[in-house]
Every structure is written in C-alpha cells, then in structure tokens.
Amino acid sequence: YVDGELSGSSISYTIKASDVGKDIRAEISGTNTVGKAISEIVRAAGGANPIIDIKNPDKRGGIRLSSNIVSEKAVITIDLPNNERVSQMKAVVYDNTGNEVFETEARGGTAEWDLTNNDGRNAANGSYLIIVEARGNNAKTYKYSAKLGVKR
C-alpha cells in the first residue's frame, strides 16, 4: 500500500495504490486549476500498466508487457485512449544507467524486443526502462513508459 500527495502549478492530487494478488488498484483524487474535483479509481490486472491523463481522467491509454520479468523476449503493446488505433510506434529501451540499449519501430500497436542490444549482443540481467512514442490514427502522439526486468 502506497499513498502520497503531489501538487504543481496546475493541479494537486492524492494517489493511493494497493496490490491485491495480481490486481493493482489506484485511487486518484484532487482538484484542478479551476477547483473542479477529480476522482478516479483504476484497476489493472496482471501485467497491465494503466496510464491516466490526470487532467482528463476519462481518457486512458497505457503500455502492456508480455511479462514484467522476461528471459527470451519482450512483447510491448500500446493501448491508446478511447480505443484509438495505433498507426505507428517507436520503442526505446534504456539500461539502469541511462544508456540506450535497443530501439525499434513498428506499424500498429505491438513491438518485440529479442533482448539483444543495438550491436546484436545479449542484454545483461537487470532492470530496463522502455519509453514508447505512439502515433494514433488522429495523428496525435502519445508517450508511455514501463520498467522491465531481464533474467536469463
């Protein structure tokens, strides 16, 4: 169970998250710049990693991984808000020191990483950050991120 408060120049909110079995539940509440109350409860099952635009909490999108810990390959899938289709995506994988390890582009909402680096060598065991930039059919660009562990 984690909770905390964040505030900035445009919005303040509180996040409470709990992990129940394989499900994650996050309660987000607060106020925006004009004092309008924002409240949202998000549930994610399994490997889902929901992303919420806190200014527009009804619009969701996110990144899904085949697994949070992989040993052979990682499948990266993007879901855009309002069930919009992904026309193109670019995924970049960074190691824990910020070095780019791998980059790929794909048409549609799914890309694969075979756990090799840009030089074709096997990526080391450890944690990696995946940053995905996806373009929807409406030509709007979305950015998502997720952590991934490699263990061979």
PDB file of C-alpha atoms in Angstrom:
ATOM      1  CA  TYR A   1       0.000   0.000   0.000  1.00  0.00           C
ATOM      2  CA  VAL A   2       1.379   3.351  -1.036  1.00  0.00           C
ATOM      3  CA  ASP A   3      -0.126   6.785  -0.764  1.00  0.00           C
ATOM      4  CA  GLY A   4       1.148  10.236  -1.367  1.00  0.00           C
ATOM      5  CA  GLU A   5       0.290  13.748  -2.391  1.00  0.00           C
ATOM      6  CA  LEU A   6       1.625  15.706  -5.325  1.00  0.00           C
ATOM      7  CA  SER A   7       0.931  19.266  -6.309  1.00  0.00           C
ATOM      8  CA  GLY A   8       2.005  21.549  -9.072  1.00  0.00           C
ATOM      9  CA  SER A   9       1.046  24.826 -10.626  1.00  0.00           C
ATOM     10  CA  SER A  10      -1.940  23.368 -12.441  1.00  0.00           C
ATOM     11  CA  ILE A  11      -3.266  20.510 -10.324  1.00  0.00           C
ATOM     12  CA  SER A  12      -2.974  18.837  -6.958  1.00  0.00           C
ATOM     13  CA  TYR A  13      -3.930  15.247  -6.274  1.00  0.00           C
ATOM     14  CA  THR A  14      -3.540  12.284  -3.970  1.00  0.00           C
ATOM     15  CA  ILE A  15      -2.759   8.755  -5.118  1.00  0.00           C
ATOM     16  CA  LYS A  16      -3.466   5.665  -3.044  1.00  0.00           C
ATOM     17  CA  ALA A  17      -2.420   2.340  -4.524  1.00  0.00           C
ATOM     18  CA  SER A  18      -2.837  -1.187  -3.247  1.00  0.00           C
ATOM     19  CA  ASP A  19      -1.692  -4.515  -4.616  1.00  0.00           C
ATOM     20  CA  VAL A  20      -4.209  -7.298  -4.096  1.00  0.00           C
ATOM     21  CA  GLY A  21      -2.942 -10.554  -5.554  1.00  0.00           C
ATOM     22  CA  LYS A  22      -2.252  -9.860  -9.209  1.00  0.00           C
ATOM     23  CA  ASP A  23      -4.544  -6.819  -9.342  1.00  0.00           C
ATOM     24  CA  ILE A  24      -3.485  -3.252  -8.690  1.00  0.00           C
ATOM     25  CA  ARG A  25      -5.975  -0.622  -7.598  1.00  0.00           C
ATOM     26  CA  ALA A  26      -5.200   3.094  -7.607  1.00  0.00           C
ATOM     27  CA  GLU A  27      -7.484   5.795  -6.239  1.00  0.00           C
ATOM     28  CA  ILE A  28      -6.738   9.259  -7.560  1.00  0.00           C
ATOM     29  CA  SER A  29      -8.483  12.347  -6.250  1.00  0.00           C
ATOM     30  CA  GLY A  30      -7.824  16.058  -6.166  1.00  0.00           C
ATOM     31  CA  THR A  31      -8.716  19.362  -7.766  1.00  0.00           C
ATOM     32  CA  ASN A  32      -7.708  21.050 -10.985  1.00  0.00           C
ATOM     33  CA  THR A  33      -6.869  24.714 -11.545  1.00  0.00           C
ATOM     34  CA  VAL A  34     -10.483  25.850 -11.501  1.00  0.00           C
ATOM     35  CA  GLY A  35     -11.278  23.868  -8.368  1.00  0.00           C
ATOM     36  CA  LYS A  36     -13.185  21.098 -10.135  1.00  0.00           C
ATOM     37  CA  ALA A  37     -12.947  17.825  -8.196  1.00  0.00           C
ATOM     38  CA  ILE A  38     -11.235  14.922  -9.896  1.00  0.00           C
ATOM     39  CA  SER A  39     -11.769  11.375  -8.730  1.00  0.00           C
ATOM     40  CA  GLU A  40     -10.822   8.159 -10.462  1.00  0.00           C
ATOM     41  CA  ILE A  41     -10.378   4.542  -9.444  1.00  0.00           C
ATOM     42  CA  VAL A  42      -8.212   2.438 -11.729  1.00  0.00           C
ATOM     43  CA  ARG A  43      -7.865  -1.309 -11.623  1.00  0.00           C
ATOM     44  CA  ALA A  44      -5.202  -3.111 -13.584  1.00  0.00           C
ATOM     45  CA  ALA A  45      -4.973  -6.867 -13.854  1.00  0.00           C
ATOM     46  CA  GLY A  46      -1.840  -8.905 -14.454  1.00  0.00           C
ATOM     47  CA  GLY A  47       0.785  -7.053 -16.482  1.00  0.00           C
ATOM     48  CA  ALA A  48      -1.360  -4.039 -17.345  1.00  0.00           C
ATOM     49  CA  ASN A  49       0.206  -0.681 -16.634  1.00  0.00           C
ATOM     50  CA  PRO A  50      -2.552   1.950 -16.860  1.00  0.00           C
ATOM     51  CA  ILE A  51      -1.647   5.496 -17.704  1.00  0.00           C
ATOM     52  CA  ILE A  52      -4.091   8.223 -16.750  1.00  0.00           C
ATOM     53  CA  ASP A  53      -4.162  11.759 -18.029  1.00  0.00           C
ATOM     54  CA  ILE A  54      -4.986  13.365 -14.677  1.00  0.00           C
ATOM     55  CA  LYS A  55      -6.427  16.465 -16.364  1.00  0.00           C
ATOM     56  CA  ASN A  56      -8.788  14.258 -18.407  1.00  0.00           C
ATOM     57  CA  PRO A  57      -9.260  11.158 -16.244  1.00  0.00           C
ATOM     58  CA  ASP A  58     -11.859   9.626 -18.574  1.00  0.00           C
ATOM     59  CA  LYS A  59      -9.226   9.275 -21.299  1.00  0.00           C
ATOM     60  CA  ARG A  60      -6.910   6.299 -20.690  1.00  0.00           C
ATOM     61  CA  GLY A  61      -4.126   4.611 -22.513  1.00  0.00           C
ATOM     62  CA  GLY A  62      -1.193   2.503 -21.499  1.00  0.00           C
ATOM     63  CA  ILE A  63       1.613   0.114 -22.175  1.00  0.00           C
ATOM     64  CA  ARG A  64       1.325  -3.644 -21.655  1.00  0.00           C
ATOM     65  CA  LEU A  65       4.272  -6.003 -21.473  1.00  0.00           C
ATOM     66  CA  SER A  66       4.224  -9.751 -22.100  1.00  0.00           C
ATOM     67  CA  SER A  67       5.657 -10.050 -18.580  1.00  0.00           C
ATOM     68  CA  ASN A  68       7.401  -7.731 -16.128  1.00  0.00           C
ATOM     69  CA  ILE A  69      10.363 -10.145 -15.992  1.00  0.00           C
ATOM     70  CA  VAL A  70      11.479 -11.782 -19.231  1.00  0.00           C
ATOM     71  CA  SER A  71      14.145 -14.281 -20.244  1.00  0.00           C
ATOM     72  CA  GLU A  72      13.691 -14.730 -24.025  1.00  0.00           C
ATOM     73  CA  LYS A  73      11.818 -11.757 -25.495  1.00  0.00           C
ATOM     74  CA  ALA A  74       9.570  -8.864 -24.505  1.00  0.00           C
ATOM     75  CA  VAL A  75       6.341  -8.066 -26.320  1.00  0.00           C
ATOM     76  CA  ILE A  76       5.366  -4.404 -25.951  1.00  0.00           C
ATOM     77  CA  THR A  77       1.742  -3.478 -26.688  1.00  0.00           C
ATOM     78  CA  ILE A  78       0.266   0.020 -26.651  1.00  0.00           C
ATOM     79  CA  ASP A  79      -3.360   0.875 -25.921  1.00  0.00           C
ATOM     80  CA  LEU A  80      -4.363   4.421 -26.808  1.00  0.00           C
ATOM     81  CA  PRO A  81      -7.137   6.448 -25.143  1.00  0.00           C
ATOM     82  CA  ASN A  82     -10.734   5.913 -26.258  1.00  0.00           C
ATOM     83  CA  ASN A  83      -9.810   2.702 -28.138  1.00  0.00           C
ATOM     84  CA  GLU A  84      -7.987   4.685 -30.813  1.00  0.00           C
ATOM     85  CA  ARG A  85      -5.856   2.577 -33.141  1.00  0.00           C
ATOM     86  CA  VAL A  86      -2.056   2.882 -33.185  1.00  0.00           C
ATOM     87  CA  SER A  87      -0.746   3.669 -36.664  1.00  0.00           C
ATOM     88  CA  GLN A  88       2.961   3.767 -35.783  1.00  0.00           C
ATOM     89  CA  MET A  89       5.120   3.355 -32.684  1.00  0.00           C
ATOM     90  CA  LYS A  90       8.759   3.662 -31.630  1.00  0.00           C
ATOM     91  CA  ALA A  91      10.101   1.883 -28.548  1.00  0.00           C
ATOM     92  CA  VAL A  92      13.469   2.735 -26.974  1.00  0.00           C
ATOM     93  CA  VAL A  93      14.990   0.582 -24.203  1.00  0.00           C
ATOM     94  CA  TYR A  94      17.453   2.092 -21.706  1.00  0.00           C
ATOM     95  CA  ASP A  95      19.610   0.347 -19.103  1.00  0.00           C
ATOM     96  CA  ASN A  96      19.708   1.494 -15.469  1.00  0.00           C
ATOM     97  CA  THR A  97      22.497   3.990 -16.221  1.00  0.00           C
ATOM     98  CA  GLY A  98      20.510   5.703 -18.982  1.00  0.00           C
ATOM     99  CA  ASN A  99      22.335   4.229 -21.959  1.00  0.00           C
ATOM    100  CA  GLU A 100      20.210   3.334 -24.965  1.00  0.00           C
ATOM    101  CA  VAL A 101      20.249  -0.436 -25.400  1.00  0.00           C
ATOM    102  CA  PHE A 102      17.715  -1.042 -28.171  1.00  0.00           C
ATOM    103  CA  GLU A 103      15.393   0.864 -30.472  1.00  0.00           C
ATOM    104  CA  THR A 104      12.675  -0.405 -32.776  1.00  0.00           C
ATOM    105  CA  GLU A 105       9.788   0.967 -34.810  1.00  0.00           C
ATOM    106  CA  ALA A 106       6.587  -0.827 -35.711  1.00  0.00           C
ATOM    107  CA  ARG A 107       3.381  -0.232 -37.592  1.00  0.00           C
ATOM    108  CA  GLY A 108       0.424  -0.933 -35.354  1.00  0.00           C
ATOM    109  CA  GLY A 109       0.425  -1.235 -31.591  1.00  0.00           C
ATOM    110  CA  THR A 110       2.844  -4.108 -30.929  1.00  0.00           C
ATOM    111  CA  ALA A 111       6.641  -4.361 -30.999  1.00  0.00           C
ATOM    112  CA  GLU A 112       9.091  -7.033 -29.841  1.00  0.00           C
ATOM    113  CA  TRP A 113      12.495  -6.839 -28.176  1.00  0.00           C
ATOM    114  CA  ASP A 114      14.590 -10.007 -28.529  1.00  0.00           C
ATOM    115  CA  LEU A 115      16.716  -8.959 -25.504  1.00  0.00           C
ATOM    116  CA  THR A 116      19.711  -8.053 -27.610  1.00  0.00           C
ATOM    117  CA  ASN A 117      21.313  -4.618 -27.756  1.00  0.00           C
ATOM    118  CA  ASN A 118      21.795  -2.460 -30.858  1.00  0.00           C
ATOM    119  CA  ASP A 119      25.095  -4.317 -31.517  1.00  0.00           C
ATOM    120  CA  GLY A 120      23.350  -7.728 -31.512  1.00  0.00           C
ATOM    121  CA  ARG A 121      24.763  -8.855 -28.152  1.00  0.00           C
ATOM    122  CA  ASN A 122      22.593 -10.284 -25.369  1.00  0.00           C
ATOM    123  CA  ALA A 123      21.350  -7.686 -22.894  1.00  0.00           C
ATOM    124  CA  ALA A 124      22.599  -8.277 -19.352  1.00  0.00           C
ATOM    125  CA  ASN A 125      20.365  -9.332 -16.483  1.00  0.00           C
ATOM    126  CA  GLY A 126      18.895  -6.281 -14.773  1.00  0.00           C
ATOM    127  CA  SER A 127      16.293  -3.541 -14.940  1.00  0.00           C
ATOM    128  CA  TYR A 128      15.428  -1.629 -18.091  1.00  0.00           C
ATOM    129  CA  LEU A 129      13.246   1.363 -18.873  1.00  0.00           C
ATOM    130  CA  ILE A 130      11.101   1.254 -22.002  1.00  0.00           C
ATOM    131  CA  ILE A 131       9.855   4.530 -23.448  1.00  0.00           C
ATOM    132  CA  VAL A 132       7.307   4.294 -26.229  1.00  0.00           C
ATOM    133  CA  GLU A 133       6.098   7.041 -28.513  1.00  0.00           C
ATOM    134  CA  ALA A 134       2.946   6.067 -30.393  1.00  0.00           C
ATOM    135  CA  ARG A 135       1.020   7.902 -33.061  1.00  0.00           C
ATOM    136  CA  GLY A 136      -2.699   7.344 -33.301  1.00  0.00           C
ATOM    137  CA  ASN A 137      -4.910   7.455 -36.372  1.00  0.00           C
ATOM    138  CA  ASN A 138      -5.790  11.034 -35.424  1.00  0.00           C
ATOM    139  CA  ALA A 139      -2.056  11.942 -35.846  1.00  0.00           C
ATOM    140  CA  LYS A 140      -1.756  12.766 -32.125  1.00  0.00           C
ATOM    141  CA  THR A 141       1.415  11.474 -30.431  1.00  0.00           C
ATOM    142  CA  TYR A 142       1.321   9.710 -27.040  1.00  0.00           C
ATOM    143  CA  LYS A 143       4.261   8.779 -24.785  1.00  0.00           C
ATOM    144  CA  TYR A 144       4.286   5.924 -22.281  1.00  0.00           C
ATOM    145  CA  SER A 145       6.934   4.229 -20.158  1.00  0.00           C
ATOM    146  CA  ALA A 146       7.344   0.993 -18.227  1.00  0.00           C
ATOM    147  CA  LYS A 147      10.051  -0.894 -16.314  1.00  0.00           C
ATOM    148  CA  LEU A 148      11.125  -4.361 -17.336  1.00  0.00           C
ATOM    149  CA  GLY A 149      13.423  -6.928 -15.751  1.00  0.00           C
ATOM    150  CA  VAL A 150      15.651  -9.305 -17.708  1.00  0.00           C
ATOM    151  CA  LYS A 151      16.631 -12.548 -16.008  1.00  0.00           C
ATOM    152  CA  ARG A 152      18.130 -15.380 -18.036  1.00  0.00           C
TER     153      ARG A 152
END
